[in-house]
Amino acid sequence: MRLREDDVATIRRTVHDEVGADASVRLFGSRLDDNARGGDIDLLVRSPHPIAQPAMAAARISSRLIRAFHGRRVDVVLNAPNLRHLPIHEVAERDGVLL
């Protein structure tokens, strides 16, 4: 996994601020490959509760993290009881690492 401890702490804090302290976050995608270089940060945020205005929540998390990581691209996928389950959720759950 190509994230520093302080990056993980920033991600967790941002997700908890925006979605709630009981939300979990998984890293998936190219950042899991220790031999790769660069690349964006792909995150799956799971909430046990419905998320009101999910597009806004994902955008807020992404924009806060992009600023914190000095422009590094961050893609956020949300998973909550009120949201449609998509194939990307399966991939992120299967291959992702809980942060």
PDB file of C-alpha atoms in Angstrom:
ATOM      1  CA  MET A   1       0.000   0.000   0.000  1.00  0.00           C
ATOM      2  CA  ARG A   2       1.452   3.318  -1.050  1.00  0.00           C
ATOM      3  CA  LEU A   3       0.071   5.633   1.624  1.00  0.00           C
ATOM      4  CA  ARG A   4       1.909   7.013   4.634  1.00  0.00           C
ATOM      5  CA  GLU A   5       0.477   6.696   8.134  1.00  0.00           C
ATOM      6  CA  ASP A   6      -0.344  10.389   8.241  1.00  0.00           C
ATOM      7  CA  ASP A   7      -2.146  10.091   4.866  1.00  0.00           C
ATOM      8  CA  VAL A   8      -4.287   7.278   6.305  1.00  0.00           C
ATOM      9  CA  ALA A   9      -5.051   9.379   9.386  1.00  0.00           C
ATOM     10  CA  THR A  10      -6.080  12.312   7.176  1.00  0.00           C
ATOM     11  CA  ILE A  11      -8.372  10.074   5.122  1.00  0.00           C
ATOM     12  CA  ARG A  12     -10.006   8.554   8.198  1.00  0.00           C
ATOM     13  CA  ARG A  13     -10.516  11.938   9.861  1.00  0.00           C
ATOM     14  CA  THR A  14     -12.015  13.453   6.710  1.00  0.00           C
ATOM     15  CA  VAL A  15     -14.398  10.532   6.151  1.00  0.00           C
ATOM     16  CA  HIS A  16     -15.519  10.577   9.777  1.00  0.00           C
ATOM     17  CA  ASP A  17     -16.074  14.346   9.652  1.00  0.00           C
ATOM     18  CA  GLU A  18     -18.195  14.111   6.507  1.00  0.00           C
ATOM     19  CA  VAL A  19     -20.085  10.809   6.889  1.00  0.00           C
ATOM     20  CA  GLY A  20     -19.896   9.930  10.585  1.00  0.00           C
ATOM     21  CA  ALA A  21     -17.601   8.213  13.047  1.00  0.00           C
ATOM     22  CA  ASP A  22     -19.094   4.793  12.290  1.00  0.00           C
ATOM     23  CA  ALA A  23     -18.177   4.949   8.602  1.00  0.00           C
ATOM     24  CA  SER A  24     -15.378   2.750   7.284  1.00  0.00           C
ATOM     25  CA  VAL A  25     -13.038   3.416   4.392  1.00  0.00           C
ATOM     26  CA  ARG A  26     -11.164   1.048   2.075  1.00  0.00           C
ATOM     27  CA  LEU A  27      -8.331   1.821  -0.287  1.00  0.00           C
ATOM     28  CA  PHE A  28      -8.513   0.015  -3.618  1.00  0.00           C
ATOM     29  CA  GLY A  29      -6.968   0.360  -7.056  1.00  0.00           C
ATOM     30  CA  SER A  30      -3.426   1.195  -8.095  1.00  0.00           C
ATOM     31  CA  ARG A  31      -2.339   2.570  -4.713  1.00  0.00           C
ATOM     32  CA  LEU A  32      -2.297  -1.007  -3.415  1.00  0.00           C
ATOM     33  CA  ASP A  33       0.494  -1.929  -5.846  1.00  0.00           C
ATOM     34  CA  ASP A  34       3.807  -1.263  -4.085  1.00  0.00           C
ATOM     35  CA  ASN A  35       5.692  -1.489  -7.382  1.00  0.00           C
ATOM     36  CA  ALA A  36       3.624   1.134  -9.210  1.00  0.00           C
ATOM     37  CA  ARG A  37       4.306   4.857  -9.182  1.00  0.00           C
ATOM     38  CA  GLY A  38       1.926   7.771  -8.981  1.00  0.00           C
ATOM     39  CA  GLY A  39      -1.737   7.206  -9.608  1.00  0.00           C
ATOM     40  CA  ASP A  40      -4.853   8.445  -7.949  1.00  0.00           C
ATOM     41  CA  ILE A  41      -6.295   7.390  -4.601  1.00  0.00           C
ATOM     42  CA  ASP A  42      -9.448   5.269  -4.891  1.00  0.00           C
ATOM     43  CA  LEU A  43     -11.569   5.037  -1.764  1.00  0.00           C
ATOM     44  CA  LEU A  44     -14.711   3.132  -0.870  1.00  0.00           C
ATOM     45  CA  VAL A  45     -16.570   4.779   1.995  1.00  0.00           C
ATOM     46  CA  ARG A  46     -19.159   2.599   3.673  1.00  0.00           C
ATOM     47  CA  SER A  47     -21.791   3.965   6.014  1.00  0.00           C
ATOM     48  CA  PRO A  48     -24.221   1.816   8.001  1.00  0.00           C
ATOM     49  CA  HIS A  49     -26.711   4.691   7.737  1.00  0.00           C
ATOM     50  CA  PRO A  50     -28.327   6.328   4.710  1.00  0.00           C
ATOM     51  CA  ILE A  51     -26.309   9.240   3.317  1.00  0.00           C
ATOM     52  CA  ALA A  52     -28.309  12.340   2.439  1.00  0.00           C
ATOM     53  CA  GLN A  53     -27.087  14.028  -0.737  1.00  0.00           C
ATOM     54  CA  PRO A  54     -24.494  11.371  -1.573  1.00  0.00           C
ATOM     55  CA  ALA A  55     -23.017  13.245  -4.544  1.00  0.00           C
ATOM     56  CA  MET A  56     -22.297  16.235  -2.318  1.00  0.00           C
ATOM     57  CA  ALA A  57     -20.824  14.022   0.406  1.00  0.00           C
ATOM     58  CA  ALA A  58     -18.481  12.293  -2.064  1.00  0.00           C
ATOM     59  CA  ALA A  59     -17.479  15.636  -3.569  1.00  0.00           C
ATOM     60  CA  ARG A  60     -16.746  17.143  -0.148  1.00  0.00           C
ATOM     61  CA  ILE A  61     -14.570  14.181   0.870  1.00  0.00           C
ATOM     62  CA  SER A  62     -12.746  14.188  -2.445  1.00  0.00           C
ATOM     63  CA  SER A  63     -12.131  17.940  -2.506  1.00  0.00           C
ATOM     64  CA  ARG A  64     -10.887  18.035   1.094  1.00  0.00           C
ATOM     65  CA  LEU A  65      -8.461  15.187   0.418  1.00  0.00           C
ATOM     66  CA  ILE A  66      -7.256  16.665  -2.874  1.00  0.00           C
ATOM     67  CA  ARG A  67      -6.386  19.857  -0.994  1.00  0.00           C
ATOM     68  CA  ALA A  68      -4.736  17.899   1.839  1.00  0.00           C
ATOM     69  CA  PHE A  69      -2.662  15.883  -0.656  1.00  0.00           C
ATOM     70  CA  HIS A  70      -1.624  18.939  -2.714  1.00  0.00           C
ATOM     71  CA  GLY A  71      -3.611  18.157  -5.836  1.00  0.00           C
ATOM     72  CA  ARG A  72      -3.329  14.376  -5.926  1.00  0.00           C
ATOM     73  CA  ARG A  73      -6.527  13.019  -7.454  1.00  0.00           C
ATOM     74  CA  VAL A  74      -8.893  11.233  -5.034  1.00  0.00           C
ATOM     75  CA  ASP A  75     -11.919   9.256  -6.246  1.00  0.00           C
ATOM     76  CA  VAL A  76     -14.601   8.397  -3.694  1.00  0.00           C
ATOM     77  CA  VAL A  77     -17.261   5.711  -4.038  1.00  0.00           C
ATOM     78  CA  LEU A  78     -20.000   5.623  -1.398  1.00  0.00           C
ATOM     79  CA  ASN A  79     -21.799   2.564  -0.105  1.00  0.00           C
ATOM     80  CA  ALA A  80     -24.841   3.045   2.128  1.00  0.00           C
ATOM     81  CA  PRO A  81     -28.250   1.395   2.602  1.00  0.00           C
ATOM     82  CA  ASN A  82     -30.000   4.045   0.480  1.00  0.00           C
ATOM     83  CA  LEU A  83     -27.605   3.757  -2.473  1.00  0.00           C
ATOM     84  CA  ARG A  84     -27.684   1.382  -5.400  1.00  0.00           C
ATOM     85  CA  HIS A  85     -25.104  -1.420  -5.181  1.00  0.00           C
ATOM     86  CA  LEU A  86     -22.810  -1.431  -8.234  1.00  0.00           C
ATOM     87  CA  PRO A  87     -20.068  -3.793  -9.494  1.00  0.00           C
ATOM     88  CA  ILE A  88     -17.410  -1.304  -8.327  1.00  0.00           C
ATOM     89  CA  HIS A  89     -18.569  -1.930  -4.759  1.00  0.00           C
ATOM     90  CA  GLU A  90     -17.828  -5.666  -5.155  1.00  0.00           C
ATOM     91  CA  VAL A  91     -14.339  -4.983  -6.517  1.00  0.00           C
ATOM     92  CA  ALA A  92     -13.509  -2.497  -3.775  1.00  0.00           C
ATOM     93  CA  GLU A  93     -14.803  -4.788  -1.021  1.00  0.00           C
ATOM     94  CA  ARG A  94     -12.998  -7.833  -2.427  1.00  0.00           C
ATOM     95  CA  ASP A  95      -9.655  -6.236  -3.316  1.00  0.00           C
ATOM     96  CA  GLY A  96      -9.516  -3.203  -1.036  1.00  0.00           C
ATOM     97  CA  VAL A  97      -7.688  -2.727   2.243  1.00  0.00           C
ATOM     98  CA  LEU A  98      -9.483  -1.359   5.264  1.00  0.00           C
ATOM     99  CA  LEU A  99      -7.837   1.849   6.447  1.00  0.00           C
TER     100      LEU A  99
END
